[in-house]
Amino acid sequence: MRFDLHMYEGRTSFEEGRIFGHENMGEVVEVGQGVERIKVGDRVCMPFNVGCGFCENCEKGLTGFCLTANPGSAGAAYGFAEMGPWDGGQAELLRVPFADFNCLVLPEDAAEKEEDYVMLSDIFPTGWHATELAGLRPGESVAIYGAGGRDWDGRALSHHQRCLPGLVIDTHSDRLALLSIRCHTG
Ligand SMILES: [Zn+2]
């Protein structure tokens, strides 16, 4: 959300009048003619990067660097500065381009667990990606700089990967206190 704050405060090139919101989920109310997999009534979550699904980078799984969804650049997102023309989800409705590729269809408990599933749009996979890039292995410990939400996820995931408790570095004592409670009880 730090990047959203930059945009709210006018410190990016985000154009006035556009709609913020890059972490999106919801129920499908309408599909376009080219959509085959996604149906009306599906509950879906959208990874925040918009990908076309057919360019060279998307085919390699590098959807954060899609070559077609942000003309003149690589990488697109919903409601984000310099990340293409797509509006965000802080609205009644959201248009999802390349819907068959960009929608993650959620299971039947999606309505009751939407506060969990929305984490799949950005923050949880970003934490996972960090642990993957770091090459964490069971028995290793980690140092995490910043005790924000994303860092919680990184810590939870490193715990899931059976890493040893590590360090969390932050200047916010309230966040650090929460983490120490979570560590002892979890
Ligand atoms: Zn692409």
CSV table of C-alpha atoms and ligand atoms in Angstrom, one decimal:
chain,number,residue,atom,x,y,z
A,1,MET,CA,0.0,0.0,0.0
A,2,ARG,CA,3.0,2.3,0.3
A,3,PHE,CA,2.9,2.8,-3.5
A,4,ASP,CA,-0.8,3.7,-3.3
A,5,LEU,CA,0.1,6.3,-0.7
A,6,HIS,CA,2.6,7.9,-3.1
A,7,MET,CA,-0.2,8.1,-5.7
A,8,TYR,CA,-2.8,9.5,-3.2
A,9,GLU,CA,-0.3,12.2,-2.3
A,10,GLY,CA,0.4,13.1,-5.9
A,11,ARG,CA,4.0,12.0,-5.8
A,12,THR,CA,3.6,9.9,-9.0
A,13,SER,CA,2.4,10.5,-12.5
A,14,PHE,CA,-1.0,8.9,-11.7
A,15,GLU,CA,-3.5,10.9,-13.7
A,16,GLU,CA,-6.3,12.8,-11.9
A,17,GLY,CA,-9.7,11.1,-12.2
A,18,ARG,CA,-8.4,7.5,-12.6
A,19,ILE,CA,-9.4,4.8,-10.1
A,20,PHE,CA,-7.0,3.3,-7.6
A,21,GLY,CA,-7.0,-0.3,-6.3
A,22,HIS,CA,-4.6,-3.0,-7.3
A,23,GLU,CA,-5.6,-5.8,-4.9
A,24,ASN,CA,-8.9,-7.0,-6.1
A,25,MET,CA,-11.4,-9.8,-5.7
A,26,GLY,CA,-15.1,-10.1,-6.2
A,27,GLU,CA,-18.0,-11.9,-7.9
A,28,VAL,CA,-18.3,-12.0,-11.7
A,29,VAL,CA,-21.4,-10.2,-12.9
A,30,GLU,CA,-20.7,-10.2,-16.6
A,31,VAL,CA,-18.3,-11.7,-19.1
A,32,GLY,CA,-17.1,-10.5,-22.5
A,33,GLN,CA,-17.6,-12.4,-25.7
A,34,GLY,CA,-14.1,-13.7,-25.7
A,35,VAL,CA,-14.2,-15.2,-22.2
A,36,GLU,CA,-14.5,-19.0,-22.1
A,37,ARG,CA,-13.3,-20.2,-18.7
A,38,ILE,CA,-14.8,-17.6,-16.3
A,39,LYS,CA,-18.5,-17.7,-15.7
A,40,VAL,CA,-21.0,-15.3,-14.1
A,41,GLY,CA,-21.3,-16.1,-10.4
A,42,ASP,CA,-17.6,-17.2,-10.1
A,43,ARG,CA,-15.9,-15.6,-7.1
A,44,VAL,CA,-12.4,-14.6,-8.3
A,45,CYS,CA,-9.2,-13.0,-7.1
A,46,MET,CA,-6.9,-11.1,-9.5
A,47,PRO,CA,-3.2,-11.0,-9.1
A,48,PHE,CA,-2.4,-7.3,-9.2
A,49,ASN,CA,-0.2,-7.6,-12.3
A,50,VAL,CA,-2.3,-7.5,-15.5
A,51,GLY,CA,-0.9,-10.1,-18.0
A,52,CYS,CA,-2.0,-10.9,-21.5
A,53,GLY,CA,-1.1,-14.6,-21.2
A,54,PHE,CA,0.3,-14.9,-24.7
A,55,CYS,CA,3.4,-12.7,-25.0
A,56,GLU,CA,6.9,-14.1,-24.6
A,57,ASN,CA,7.3,-13.0,-21.0
A,58,CYS,CA,3.8,-14.2,-19.9
A,59,GLU,CA,4.5,-17.6,-21.5
A,60,LYS,CA,7.6,-17.8,-19.4
A,61,GLY,CA,5.6,-17.1,-16.3
A,62,LEU,CA,7.0,-13.6,-16.0
A,63,THR,CA,3.6,-12.0,-15.9
A,64,GLY,CA,4.8,-9.0,-14.0
A,65,PHE,CA,6.7,-8.0,-17.2
A,66,CYS,CA,3.9,-8.5,-19.7
A,67,LEU,CA,4.9,-7.0,-23.1
A,68,THR,CA,1.5,-6.1,-24.4
A,69,ALA,CA,-0.7,-5.0,-21.4
A,70,ASN,CA,1.1,-1.7,-20.9
A,71,PRO,CA,1.9,-0.2,-24.3
A,72,GLY,CA,5.4,1.3,-24.4
A,73,SER,CA,6.6,-0.5,-21.3
A,74,ALA,CA,6.7,-3.9,-19.7
A,75,GLY,CA,4.4,-4.8,-16.8
A,76,ALA,CA,0.9,-3.6,-16.1
A,77,ALA,CA,-1.4,-3.4,-13.0
A,78,TYR,CA,-4.9,-2.2,-12.0
A,79,GLY,CA,-5.1,1.4,-10.9
A,80,PHE,CA,-1.4,2.0,-10.7
A,81,ALA,CA,0.9,4.8,-11.8
A,82,GLU,CA,2.7,4.1,-15.1
A,83,MET,CA,1.4,0.5,-15.2
A,84,GLY,CA,-1.0,0.8,-18.1
A,85,PRO,CA,-4.5,2.1,-18.7
A,86,TRP,CA,-6.4,-0.3,-16.4
A,87,ASP,CA,-8.6,1.2,-13.7
A,88,GLY,CA,-8.4,-0.2,-10.1
A,89,GLY,CA,-11.0,-1.9,-7.9
A,90,GLN,CA,-11.9,1.0,-5.5
A,91,ALA,CA,-15.2,1.1,-7.4
A,92,GLU,CA,-18.5,-0.7,-7.7
A,93,LEU,CA,-17.3,-2.7,-10.7
A,94,LEU,CA,-13.9,-3.7,-12.1
A,95,ARG,CA,-13.1,-4.6,-15.7
A,96,VAL,CA,-10.6,-7.4,-15.8
A,97,PRO,CA,-8.8,-7.6,-19.2
A,98,PHE,CA,-7.8,-11.0,-20.5
A,99,ALA,CA,-10.1,-12.4,-17.9
A,100,ASP,CA,-9.5,-16.1,-18.6
A,101,PHE,CA,-5.8,-15.5,-17.9
A,102,ASN,CA,-6.0,-13.0,-15.0
A,103,CYS,CA,-8.9,-14.4,-12.8
A,104,LEU,CA,-8.1,-16.9,-10.1
A,105,VAL,CA,-11.3,-18.8,-9.5
A,106,LEU,CA,-11.8,-19.3,-5.8
A,107,PRO,CA,-13.3,-22.4,-4.1
A,108,GLU,CA,-16.8,-22.6,-2.6
A,109,ASP,CA,-15.8,-21.1,0.8
A,110,ALA,CA,-14.7,-17.9,-0.9
A,111,ALA,CA,-17.5,-15.8,0.5
A,112,GLU,CA,-16.9,-16.7,4.1
A,113,LYS,CA,-13.1,-16.5,3.8
A,114,GLU,CA,-12.7,-13.5,1.5
A,115,GLU,CA,-10.4,-11.7,4.0
A,116,ASP,CA,-8.0,-14.6,3.6
A,117,TYR,CA,-8.3,-15.0,-0.2
A,118,VAL,CA,-7.8,-11.3,-0.9
A,119,MET,CA,-4.3,-11.8,0.3
A,120,LEU,CA,-3.7,-13.8,-2.9
A,121,SER,CA,-3.9,-10.6,-5.0
A,122,ASP,CA,-0.5,-9.3,-4.0
A,123,ILE,CA,0.8,-9.4,-0.5
A,124,PHE,CA,0.9,-13.1,0.2
A,125,PRO,CA,2.5,-14.2,-3.1
A,126,THR,CA,4.9,-11.3,-2.8
A,127,GLY,CA,6.1,-12.6,0.6
A,128,TRP,CA,6.3,-16.1,-0.9
A,129,HIS,CA,8.3,-14.8,-3.9
A,130,ALA,CA,10.8,-13.2,-1.5
A,131,THR,CA,11.3,-16.5,0.4
A,132,GLU,CA,11.8,-18.3,-2.9
A,133,LEU,CA,14.2,-15.7,-4.3
A,134,ALA,CA,16.2,-15.9,-1.0
A,135,GLY,CA,16.4,-19.7,-1.5
A,136,LEU,CA,15.2,-20.5,2.0
A,137,ARG,CA,15.7,-24.0,3.2
A,138,PRO,CA,14.4,-25.8,6.3
A,139,GLY,CA,16.6,-25.1,9.3
A,140,GLU,CA,17.7,-21.7,8.1
A,141,SER,CA,16.8,-18.5,9.8
A,142,VAL,CA,15.8,-15.2,8.3
A,143,ALA,CA,16.1,-11.5,9.0
A,144,ILE,CA,13.1,-9.4,7.8
A,145,TYR,CA,13.4,-5.6,7.5
A,146,GLY,CA,10.0,-4.0,8.2
A,147,ALA,CA,7.1,-5.5,10.2
A,148,GLY,CA,4.4,-4.5,7.8
A,149,GLY,CA,1.8,-6.8,6.3
A,150,ARG,CA,4.0,-8.2,3.6
A,151,ASP,CA,6.7,-9.0,6.1
A,152,TRP,CA,4.2,-10.8,8.2
A,153,ASP,CA,3.5,-13.0,5.2
A,154,GLY,CA,7.2,-13.5,4.6
A,155,ARG,CA,7.6,-14.6,8.2
A,156,ALA,CA,4.6,-16.9,8.1
A,157,LEU,CA,5.8,-18.5,4.9
A,158,SER,CA,9.3,-18.9,6.2
A,159,HIS,CA,7.7,-20.6,9.3
A,160,HIS,CA,5.7,-22.8,6.9
A,161,GLN,CA,9.0,-23.8,5.2
A,162,ARG,CA,10.3,-24.8,8.6
A,163,CYS,CA,12.9,-22.1,8.9
A,164,LEU,CA,14.1,-21.2,12.4
A,165,PRO,CA,12.7,-18.0,14.1
A,166,GLY,CA,14.8,-15.1,12.9
A,167,LEU,CA,15.0,-11.3,13.3
A,168,VAL,CA,12.4,-8.7,12.4
A,169,ILE,CA,13.8,-5.2,12.2
A,170,ASP,CA,11.4,-2.2,12.5
A,171,THR,CA,11.1,1.1,14.3
A,172,HIS,CA,7.4,0.6,15.2
A,173,SER,CA,7.3,-0.9,18.7
A,174,ASP,CA,3.6,-1.8,18.3
A,175,ARG,CA,4.2,-3.9,15.3
A,176,LEU,CA,7.2,-5.6,16.9
A,177,ALA,CA,5.1,-6.3,20.0
A,178,LEU,CA,2.4,-8.0,17.8
A,179,LEU,CA,5.1,-10.1,16.2
A,180,SER,CA,6.5,-11.3,19.5
A,181,ILE,CA,3.0,-12.3,20.7
A,182,ARG,CA,2.4,-14.1,17.4
A,183,CYS,CA,5.7,-15.9,17.6
A,184,HIS,CA,5.1,-17.2,21.1
A,185,THR,CA,1.6,-18.4,20.4
A,186,GLY,CA,2.0,-19.7,16.9
B,1,ZN,ZN,1.8,-10.8,-21.7
